[in-house]
Amino acid sequence: DVVMTQSPESLVVSLGERATINCRSSQSVLNSGTGKNYVAWYQQRPGQPPRLLLYWASTRDFGVPERFSGSGSGTSFSLTISSLQAEDVALYFCQQYYFLPFSFGQGTKLDLK
Amino acid sequence: EEILVESGGGLVQPGGSLTLSCLGSRFIFSSYWMTWVRQVPGKGLEWVAAISEDGTKTYYLDSVRGRFSISRENANASVTLRLNSLRAGDTAIYYCARVFVDGSVYRPFDFWGQGALVTVTS
């Protein structure tokens, strides 16, 4: 099974500053034929279900602000929020959807300084 | 906007059973795989089970295989998770989510319900 490992576990950032969350998979989730990485990022605000932010490691879902971006390939990925807003305080999870069982990182709690 | 609504959560004793249901609307339910993901409140997400569009293929997390059973009724746009032989470690919020699968290409979980809390305690 693929293990997804996120870092850090928690992050405290000031309004307007950059936040970066990292995610590593225990094996490659890159389809070399298509060049697509089967990694998604989700945001979960308090009391809400998860919301899909990014897929294919770097494609924003509908309505996701441009300040959210994703990068990486193979086994190493990151989510960056370029200028933190108050509404970005949440838990963030990475996920691989290349292999069953689908698996998630343990989550990163993002708070405001 | 699409809607997924879970029901059936509650309090159950260890060894007991519970059935969770998820009703979908405002999308073509029969075009999607459906999955269940659980979360201990405030903690991480754990994928539990999935079912193909026509219900002929089912997949489970190893720790629930043989105890949980996923099924669907496309005519009613519903998916069900039957939880048997429950343990304290099964206590969590259970979310249903939809997944588009294009041939053998999986997609991410692009829409989630609000969740149903299952508490296993004596």
Tab-separated table of N, CA and C in Angstrom, chain B residues 10-53:
chain	number	residue	atom	x	y	z
B	10	GLY	N	-24.890	6.894	14.485
B	10	GLY	CA	-25.426	6.797	15.833
B	10	GLY	C	-24.483	6.079	16.761
B	11	LEU	N	-25.033	5.726	17.923
B	11	LEU	CA	-24.279	5.068	18.988
B	11	LEU	C	-24.533	3.566	18.899
B	12	VAL	N	-23.487	2.772	18.987
B	12	VAL	CA	-23.644	1.320	18.904
B	12	VAL	C	-22.614	0.658	19.812
B	13	GLN	N	-22.964	-0.485	20.347
B	13	GLN	CA	-22.044	-1.208	21.226
B	13	GLN	C	-21.031	-2.001	20.411
B	14	PRO	N	-19.872	-2.267	20.994
B	14	PRO	CA	-18.895	-3.129	20.300
B	14	PRO	C	-19.534	-4.453	19.918
B	15	GLY	N	-19.247	-4.879	18.692
B	15	GLY	CA	-19.841	-6.105	18.166
B	15	GLY	C	-21.149	-5.881	17.455
B	16	GLY	N	-21.682	-4.672	17.573
B	16	GLY	CA	-22.967	-4.359	16.966
B	16	GLY	C	-22.848	-3.999	15.498
B	17	SER	N	-24.004	-3.636	14.923
B	17	SER	CA	-24.085	-3.311	13.504
B	17	SER	C	-24.795	-1.991	13.289
B	18	LEU	N	-24.529	-1.408	12.134
B	18	LEU	CA	-25.140	-0.128	11.762
B	18	LEU	C	-25.152	-0.054	10.239
B	19	THR	N	-26.135	0.624	9.694
B	19	THR	CA	-26.177	0.828	8.250
B	19	THR	C	-26.191	2.320	7.950
B	20	LEU	N	-25.234	2.742	7.156
B	20	LEU	CA	-25.161	4.131	6.697
B	20	LEU	C	-25.690	4.221	5.275
B	21	SER	N	-26.416	5.285	5.003
B	21	SER	CA	-26.916	5.528	3.651
B	21	SER	C	-26.453	6.889	3.170
B	22	CYS	N	-26.343	7.010	1.872
B	22	CYS	CA	-25.964	8.279	1.253
B	22	CYS	C	-26.828	8.468	0.016
B	23	LEU	N	-27.548	9.564	-0.006
B	23	LEU	CA	-28.405	9.877	-1.151
B	23	LEU	C	-27.766	10.975	-1.973
B	24	GLY	N	-27.716	10.771	-3.297
B	24	GLY	CA	-27.149	11.774	-4.185
B	24	GLY	C	-28.218	12.433	-5.020
B	25	SER	N	-27.982	13.684	-5.382
B	25	SER	CA	-28.912	14.379	-6.276
B	25	SER	C	-28.172	15.482	-7.023
B	26	ARG	N	-28.805	15.928	-8.094
B	26	ARG	CA	-28.287	17.002	-8.948
B	26	ARG	C	-27.022	16.599	-9.693
B	27	PHE	N	-26.826	15.289	-9.894
B	27	PHE	CA	-25.800	14.809	-10.812
B	27	PHE	C	-26.201	13.407	-11.249
B	28	ILE	N	-25.538	12.912	-12.272
B	28	ILE	CA	-25.883	11.592	-12.807
B	28	ILE	C	-25.210	10.539	-11.946
B	29	PHE	N	-25.918	10.085	-10.938
B	29	PHE	CA	-25.371	9.197	-9.910
B	29	PHE	C	-24.749	7.942	-10.524
B	30	SER	N	-25.400	7.378	-11.521
B	30	SER	CA	-24.954	6.114	-12.097
B	30	SER	C	-23.671	6.236	-12.919
B	31	SER	N	-23.170	7.447	-13.086
B	31	SER	CA	-21.933	7.650	-13.845
B	31	SER	C	-20.692	7.651	-12.962
B	32	TYR	N	-20.895	7.553	-11.663
B	32	TYR	CA	-19.783	7.689	-10.726
B	32	TYR	C	-19.591	6.447	-9.869
B	33	TRP	N	-18.329	6.130	-9.574
B	33	TRP	CA	-18.057	5.295	-8.422
B	33	TRP	C	-18.498	6.088	-7.199
B	34	MET	N	-18.782	5.353	-6.142
B	34	MET	CA	-19.042	6.004	-4.857
B	34	MET	C	-18.119	5.389	-3.819
B	35	THR	N	-17.671	6.229	-2.883
B	35	THR	CA	-16.733	5.762	-1.868
B	35	THR	C	-17.181	6.211	-0.489
B	36	TRP	N	-16.619	5.568	0.514
B	36	TRP	CA	-16.785	5.991	1.902
B	36	TRP	C	-15.396	6.258	2.478
B	37	VAL	N	-15.280	7.367	3.168
B	37	VAL	CA	-14.038	7.780	3.824
B	37	VAL	C	-14.401	8.121	5.264
B	38	ARG	N	-13.558	7.706	6.207
B	38	ARG	CA	-13.866	8.023	7.596
B	38	ARG	C	-12.785	8.902	8.217
B	39	GLN	N	-13.186	9.571	9.284
B	39	GLN	CA	-12.279	10.501	9.949
B	39	GLN	C	-12.630	10.576	11.425
B	40	VAL	N	-11.652	10.246	12.264
B	40	VAL	CA	-11.805	10.550	13.680
B	40	VAL	C	-11.807	12.076	13.762
B	41	PRO	N	-12.803	12.684	14.425
B	41	PRO	CA	-12.899	14.146	14.425
B	41	PRO	C	-11.586	14.834	14.735
B	42	GLY	N	-11.192	15.734	13.826
B	42	GLY	CA	-9.969	16.499	14.000
B	42	GLY	C	-8.706	15.770	13.580
B	43	LYS	N	-8.861	14.524	13.122
B	43	LYS	CA	-7.690	13.728	12.739
B	43	LYS	C	-7.676	13.484	11.234
B	44	GLY	N	-6.947	12.450	10.820
B	44	GLY	CA	-6.738	12.200	9.400
B	44	GLY	C	-7.902	11.494	8.720
B	45	LEU	N	-7.807	11.442	7.397
B	45	LEU	CA	-8.812	10.793	6.559
B	45	LEU	C	-8.355	9.376	6.227
B	46	GLU	N	-9.301	8.457	6.215
B	46	GLU	CA	-8.996	7.052	5.897
B	46	GLU	C	-10.047	6.532	4.929
B	47	TRP	N	-9.605	6.158	3.722
B	47	TRP	CA	-10.516	5.570	2.760
B	47	TRP	C	-10.975	4.212	3.267
B	48	VAL	N	-12.260	3.904	3.105
B	48	VAL	CA	-12.828	2.688	3.680
B	48	VAL	C	-13.302	1.705	2.603
B	49	ALA	N	-14.063	2.203	1.631
B	49	ALA	CA	-14.649	1.286	0.649
B	49	ALA	C	-15.040	2.069	-0.595
B	50	ALA	N	-15.160	1.335	-1.708
B	50	ALA	CA	-15.594	1.951	-2.964
B	50	ALA	C	-16.424	0.946	-3.753
B	51	ILE	N	-17.282	1.464	-4.619
B	51	ILE	CA	-18.124	0.613	-5.455
B	51	ILE	C	-18.202	1.217	-6.851
B	52	SER	N	-18.134	0.355	-7.856
B	52	SER	CA	-18.156	0.815	-9.240
B	52	SER	C	-19.530	1.358	-9.621
B	53	GLU	N	-19.592	1.959	-10.801
B	53	GLU	CA	-20.819	2.617	-11.243
B	53	GLU	C	-22.026	1.686	-11.260
